[in-house]
Coordinates of C-alpha atoms and ligand atoms in Angstrom, one line a residue:
M1 CA 20.4 1.9 -45.5
E2 CA 18.0 4.4 -47.1
Q3 CA 15.1 2.6 -45.7
E4 CA 16.7 2.6 -42.2
L5 CA 17.3 6.3 -42.4
A6 CA 13.7 7.0 -43.4
T7 CA 12.5 5.0 -40.4
L8 CA 14.9 6.9 -38.1
T9 CA 13.6 10.3 -39.2
K10 CA 10.0 9.1 -38.8
T11 CA 10.3 7.6 -35.3
A12 CA 9.7 9.7 -32.2
L13 CA 12.3 7.6 -30.4
S14 CA 14.7 5.1 -31.8
V15 CA 17.0 3.1 -29.5
R16 CA 19.6 0.7 -30.9
D17 CA 21.8 -1.7 -28.9
L18 CA 21.8 0.7 -25.9
A19 CA 24.2 -0.3 -23.1
V20 CA 24.6 1.5 -19.8
E21 CA 27.1 0.3 -17.2
F22 CA 27.7 1.2 -13.6
P23 CA 30.9 0.3 -11.8
V24 CA 29.9 -1.1 -8.4
H25 CA 31.7 -2.6 -5.5
G26 CA 32.6 -6.1 -6.7
G27 CA 32.3 -5.5 -10.4
M28 CA 30.1 -3.9 -13.1
I29 CA 26.4 -3.8 -13.5
R30 CA 25.1 -3.7 -17.1
A31 CA 21.9 -1.9 -16.1
V32 CA 20.8 -1.6 -19.8
D33 CA 22.2 -4.4 -21.9
G34 CA 21.6 -4.2 -25.6
V35 CA 18.2 -2.6 -25.7
S36 CA 16.6 -1.8 -29.1
L37 CA 13.2 -0.3 -29.5
D38 CA 11.2 2.3 -31.5
V39 CA 8.3 4.5 -30.6
M40 CA 6.3 6.1 -33.4
P41 CA 4.6 9.5 -33.2
G42 CA 1.2 9.2 -31.4
E43 CA 2.1 5.8 -30.0
A44 CA 2.5 4.8 -26.3
L45 CA 5.1 2.2 -25.5
A46 CA 5.0 0.8 -22.0
V47 CA 8.2 -0.4 -20.4
V48 CA 7.5 -2.9 -17.6
G49 CA 9.6 -5.2 -15.4
E50 CA 10.6 -5.8 -11.8
S51 CA 12.4 -3.2 -9.7
G52 CA 16.1 -2.8 -10.8
C53 CA 15.6 -4.2 -14.3
G54 CA 16.8 -0.9 -15.8
K55 CA 13.7 1.1 -16.7
T56 CA 14.7 4.4 -15.2
T57 CA 18.3 4.0 -16.5
L58 CA 16.9 3.6 -20.0
A59 CA 14.8 6.8 -19.5
R60 CA 17.8 8.7 -18.2
A61 CA 19.9 7.6 -21.2
V62 CA 17.2 8.7 -23.6
L63 CA 17.1 12.1 -21.8
G64 CA 20.8 12.4 -22.3
L65 CA 21.3 12.4 -18.5
Q66 CA 23.2 9.1 -18.5
A67 CA 26.4 8.2 -20.2
M68 CA 26.1 5.3 -22.6
A69 CA 28.5 2.4 -22.8
G70 CA 27.3 1.6 -26.3
G71 CA 24.5 2.0 -28.8
E72 CA 22.6 4.8 -30.4
I73 CA 19.6 6.9 -29.5
S74 CA 17.6 9.4 -31.6
V75 CA 14.7 11.5 -30.6
G76 CA 12.5 13.1 -33.3
G77 CA 15.1 12.0 -35.9
Q78 CA 18.0 13.7 -34.0
R79 CA 20.8 11.7 -32.6
V80 CA 21.4 12.0 -28.8
D81 CA 25.0 12.9 -29.1
G82 CA 26.3 12.1 -25.6
N83 CA 26.3 15.9 -24.8
L84 CA 24.9 15.1 -21.3
G85 CA 21.8 17.1 -20.5
G86 CA 21.4 18.7 -23.9
Q87 CA 18.7 16.3 -24.9
A88 CA 16.5 16.7 -21.9
K89 CA 15.0 20.0 -23.2
R90 CA 13.6 18.3 -26.2
I91 CA 11.7 15.7 -24.2
G92 CA 8.7 16.1 -21.9
M93 CA 9.4 14.3 -18.6
V94 CA 7.0 13.3 -15.8
W95 CA 8.6 11.7 -12.8
Q96 CA 7.0 9.6 -10.1
D97 CA 7.3 12.4 -7.5
P98 CA 5.2 15.3 -8.6
F99 CA 7.5 17.7 -6.8
A100 CA 10.5 16.5 -8.8
S101 CA 9.4 18.2 -12.0
I102 CA 8.3 21.5 -10.5
Q103 CA 9.9 24.4 -8.6
P104 CA 8.5 24.5 -5.0
K105 CA 9.1 28.2 -4.7
W106 CA 7.3 29.3 -7.8
T107 CA 3.5 29.9 -8.4
M108 CA 1.7 27.7 -10.9
R109 CA 1.8 30.6 -13.3
K110 CA 5.6 30.8 -13.3
I111 CA 6.0 27.0 -13.3
L112 CA 3.8 26.6 -16.3
E113 CA 5.0 29.6 -18.4
E114 CA 8.8 28.9 -17.8
P115 CA 9.4 26.3 -20.4
L116 CA 7.7 28.4 -23.1
K117 CA 9.5 31.6 -22.1
L118 CA 12.8 29.8 -22.3
A119 CA 11.9 28.7 -25.8
G120 CA 10.9 32.3 -26.7
Q121 CA 7.2 31.5 -27.0
S122 CA 4.3 33.2 -25.3
A123 CA 2.3 31.1 -22.9
D124 CA -1.4 30.9 -22.3
V125 CA -1.2 29.6 -18.8
V126 CA -5.0 29.4 -18.3
Q127 CA -5.3 27.3 -21.5
M128 CA -2.4 25.1 -20.3
M129 CA -4.2 24.5 -17.0
E130 CA -7.5 23.7 -18.7
Q131 CA -5.9 21.2 -20.9
V132 CA -4.8 19.2 -17.9
G133 CA -8.0 19.7 -15.9
L134 CA -6.6 22.3 -13.4
S135 CA -8.8 25.1 -12.3
A136 CA -7.5 28.5 -13.4
A137 CA -8.3 29.6 -9.8
L138 CA -5.0 27.8 -8.8
I139 CA -2.9 30.1 -11.0
D140 CA -1.3 32.0 -8.1
R141 CA -0.9 29.1 -5.8
Y142 CA 2.3 27.4 -4.8
P143 CA 2.9 23.6 -5.3
H144 CA 2.6 22.9 -1.5
E145 CA -0.9 24.3 -1.6
L146 CA -2.0 21.7 -4.2
S147 CA -2.8 18.1 -3.9
G148 CA -0.5 15.4 -5.2
G149 CA -2.8 14.8 -8.2
Q150 CA -3.0 18.6 -9.0
R151 CA 0.8 18.8 -8.8
Q152 CA 1.1 15.8 -11.2
R153 CA -1.3 17.6 -13.6
A154 CA 1.0 20.6 -13.5
A155 CA 4.0 18.5 -14.2
I156 CA 2.2 17.0 -17.1
A157 CA 1.2 20.4 -18.4
R158 CA 4.9 21.4 -18.4
A159 CA 6.0 18.2 -20.0
I160 CA 3.7 18.7 -23.0
A161 CA 4.0 22.5 -23.2
L162 CA 6.4 22.6 -26.1
K163 CA 4.7 19.7 -27.9
P164 CA 7.8 17.6 -27.7
P165 CA 8.3 14.6 -30.0
L166 CA 8.5 12.4 -27.0
V167 CA 7.0 12.4 -23.4
I168 CA 8.5 10.0 -20.9
C169 CA 6.5 9.1 -17.8
D170 CA 8.4 7.2 -15.1
E171 CA 5.8 5.6 -12.7
P172 CA 3.7 8.8 -13.0
T173 CA 0.9 7.6 -10.7
A174 CA 2.9 5.5 -8.2
A175 CA 3.0 8.2 -5.5
L176 CA -0.7 9.0 -5.8
D177 CA -3.9 7.7 -4.1
L178 CA -5.7 5.0 -6.0
S179 CA -8.7 7.1 -7.0
I180 CA -6.3 9.9 -8.3
Q181 CA -4.2 7.3 -10.2
A182 CA -7.2 6.6 -12.5
Q183 CA -7.8 10.3 -13.2
I184 CA -4.1 10.9 -14.1
L185 CA -4.2 7.8 -16.4
N186 CA -7.3 9.1 -18.1
L187 CA -5.6 12.5 -18.6
L188 CA -2.5 10.9 -20.1
K189 CA -4.7 8.8 -22.5
D190 CA -6.6 11.9 -23.6
L191 CA -3.4 13.9 -24.1
K192 CA -1.9 11.2 -26.1
A193 CA -4.8 11.4 -28.5
E194 CA -5.0 15.2 -28.5
T195 CA -1.3 16.0 -28.8
G196 CA -0.1 13.2 -31.1
C197 CA 3.1 13.1 -28.9
A198 CA 4.8 9.7 -28.5
F199 CA 4.8 8.3 -24.9
L200 CA 7.3 6.1 -23.2
Y201 CA 5.4 4.9 -20.2
I202 CA 7.4 3.2 -17.5
T203 CA 5.4 1.3 -14.9
H204 CA 5.1 -1.7 -12.6
D205 CA 1.4 -1.7 -13.0
L206 CA 0.3 -4.2 -15.7
Q207 CA -3.3 -3.1 -15.5
T208 CA -2.5 0.4 -16.6
V209 CA -0.4 -0.9 -19.5
R210 CA -3.4 -2.5 -20.9
Y211 CA -5.3 0.7 -20.6
L212 CA -2.7 3.2 -21.9
A213 CA -0.1 1.5 -24.1
D214 CA -0.3 0.4 -27.7
R215 CA 2.8 -1.7 -27.4
V216 CA 4.7 -3.0 -24.4
A217 CA 8.4 -3.9 -23.8
V218 CA 9.1 -6.3 -21.0
M219 CA 12.5 -5.8 -19.4
Y220 CA 14.5 -8.3 -17.4
M221 CA 18.0 -7.6 -16.0
G222 CA 18.7 -4.8 -18.5
E223 CA 17.3 -6.6 -21.6
V224 CA 14.0 -6.3 -23.5
V225 CA 13.0 -9.9 -23.3
E226 CA 9.7 -9.4 -25.1
I227 CA 8.1 -6.6 -27.1
G228 CA 4.9 -6.4 -29.1
E229 CA 1.4 -5.1 -29.3
T230 CA -0.1 -4.9 -25.8
A231 CA -3.1 -7.0 -26.6
A232 CA -1.0 -9.7 -28.2
V233 CA 1.6 -9.9 -25.4
F234 CA -1.1 -10.0 -22.7
E235 CA -3.2 -12.6 -24.5
S236 CA -0.4 -14.8 -25.8
P237 CA 3.0 -14.0 -24.2
K238 CA 6.0 -15.6 -26.0
H239 CA 8.6 -15.3 -23.2
P240 CA 8.3 -17.5 -20.1
Y241 CA 9.2 -14.4 -18.0
T242 CA 6.3 -12.4 -19.5
R243 CA 4.0 -15.3 -18.8
A244 CA 5.2 -15.5 -15.2
L245 CA 4.7 -11.8 -14.7
L246 CA 1.2 -12.0 -16.0
E247 CA 0.3 -15.0 -14.0
S248 CA 1.8 -13.7 -10.8
S249 CA 0.2 -10.3 -11.2
P250 CA -3.1 -10.1 -9.5
H251 CA -4.7 -9.0 -12.7
L252 CA -8.1 -10.1 -11.8
Q253 CA -7.8 -7.9 -8.7
E254 CA -7.7 -4.2 -8.6
I255 CA -4.1 -3.4 -8.7
G256 CA -1.6 -5.1 -11.0
Q257 CA 1.6 -4.5 -9.0
I258 CA 4.4 -6.8 -10.1
P259 CA 5.6 -8.7 -7.1
T260 CA 9.3 -8.4 -6.4
A261 CA 10.2 -12.0 -7.3
P262 CA 7.5 -14.1 -9.0
L263 CA 9.9 -17.0 -9.5
G264 CA 12.5 -16.8 -6.8
E265 CA 15.5 -14.5 -6.6
I266 CA 16.9 -12.5 -9.4
P267 CA 20.6 -13.4 -10.0
D268 CA 23.4 -11.0 -8.7
P269 CA 23.5 -8.3 -11.4
T270 CA 27.3 -8.2 -11.3
E271 CA 27.5 -11.9 -12.2
H272 CA 28.4 -12.6 -15.9
I273 CA 25.7 -14.9 -17.3
P274 CA 26.7 -16.4 -20.7
G275 CA 23.3 -17.8 -21.6
C276 CA 19.8 -16.6 -21.1
K277 CA 19.6 -14.3 -18.0
F278 CA 16.3 -15.8 -17.1
A279 CA 17.4 -19.4 -17.3
S280 CA 18.0 -19.8 -13.5
R281 CA 14.4 -18.9 -12.8
C282 CA 12.8 -20.4 -15.9
P283 CA 10.6 -23.5 -15.6
L284 CA 11.3 -24.4 -19.2
S285 CA 15.1 -23.9 -19.3
E286 CA 17.3 -26.5 -20.9
G287 CA 21.1 -26.9 -21.2
K288 CA 21.2 -24.6 -24.3
C289 CA 19.5 -21.8 -22.3
I290 CA 22.3 -21.8 -19.6
E291 CA 25.1 -21.9 -22.2
I292 CA 24.0 -19.7 -25.1
H293 CA 22.5 -16.3 -25.1
P294 CA 19.3 -16.3 -27.2
N295 CA 18.4 -14.1 -30.1
Y296 CA 15.0 -12.6 -30.8
D297 CA 12.7 -15.1 -32.5
G298 CA 11.7 -12.5 -35.1
E299 CA 12.6 -9.1 -36.5
V300 CA 9.2 -7.3 -36.4
G301 CA 5.9 -7.6 -34.5
Q302 CA 5.8 -9.5 -31.3
R303 CA 9.2 -11.0 -30.5
A304 CA 10.9 -12.6 -27.5
L305 CA 14.5 -13.2 -26.5
C306 CA 14.1 -16.9 -25.9
H307 CA 15.4 -20.2 -27.3
F308 CA 12.0 -21.8 -26.9
P309 CA 9.4 -19.1 -27.3
L310 CA 5.8 -20.0 -26.3
N311 CA 3.1 -20.4 -28.9
Ligands
ATP1 N1 23.8 5.5 -10.3 C1 23.9 4.2 -10.1 N2 25.0 3.6 -9.7 C2 25.1 2.2 -9.5 N3 24.1 1.4 -9.9 C3 23.0 2.0 -10.4 C4 22.8 3.4 -10.5 N4 21.5 3.6 -11.0 C5 21.0 2.4 -11.2 N5 21.8 1.4 -10.8 C6 21.6 0.0 -10.8 O1 21.1 -0.3 -12.2 C7 20.1 -1.2 -12.2 C8 18.8 -0.7 -12.8 O2 18.3 0.4 -12.0 P1 17.0 1.2 -12.4 O3 16.9 2.3 -11.4 O4 17.2 1.7 -13.9 O5 15.9 0.2 -12.3 P2 14.3 0.4 -12.4 O6 13.8 -0.7 -13.4 O7 14.0 1.8 -12.8 O8 13.8 0.0 -11.0 P3 12.5 0.5 -10.1 O9 11.3 -0.2 -10.7 O10 12.8 0.1 -8.7 O11 12.4 2.0 -10.3 C9 19.9 -1.6 -10.7 O12 20.6 -2.8 -10.4 C10 20.4 -0.5 -10.0 O13 20.8 -0.8 -8.7
MG2 MG1 12.8 3.2 -11.8

């Protein structure tokens, strides 16, 4: 117990058995279904998986923007207490759309100084701009006068302004041109080293995971089916789903976008699946997989939610 408490206070993010449900026509979707993960200070954990697997819902729950059906979350050692919205202030957030994180009617100066002012701190806006590679000449410009990449830099400057214990980036480069994507990734990598903040990096793009993330969590239908050190998971995936993702991703080509369905259709998310959720698409599934829900094959390090993990 003591040891568990000590780990909790040291982690930037700790998620235990998180569940989020949405009532939908025809039933209930368990969009996040028993997710547990930790991110340590200074570490980047990538969350990858096909569209609809629950990545953004996980992020919204961590931000306290999403009611939880079960589980516990703490950020910087403090429990997210279900007071919706209260947590968001303590976390830096970068969304896919660079406009989503910034006020279109404010100048860069106002956009960048606002989070610090709200926290009662003085802001060196020029220094904030320099830190994210924005020219100080843009200080009195409005967001629509900037490029998408410049707006995303501004959003990142805001996200790290208060040196939060945790920064969440949800597909931060997906809306940007390819050449700009690389620049933003470089910036995030530099800032991770400079600030010591922990990063939860949500993406479809497996190539960028390799570049940016120390560890990676692979989600499938609301569950983390595999988690481990990035290099280990890429070189030797334990879950057949991870292997399928890696094999189907054109990782020898330029962009590592995950195709929508590497192994046929994903089951209806409202359907109750008693066994492994991947069994219907898994080339290795046996009777047990369809009948019994698997447990992780280990407690620490690289682990997979599979009855027959790969070697
Ligand atoms: N507000 C909502 N009401 C009902 N269902 C929802 C809601 N938000 C998300 N969902 C469902 O929850 C599941 C997870 O959605 P989520 O947006 O978290 O996926 P994602 O992994 O972020 O996908 P993407 O890669 O497309 O962004 C999906 O089945 C989605 O349709
Ligand atoms: Mg999403």
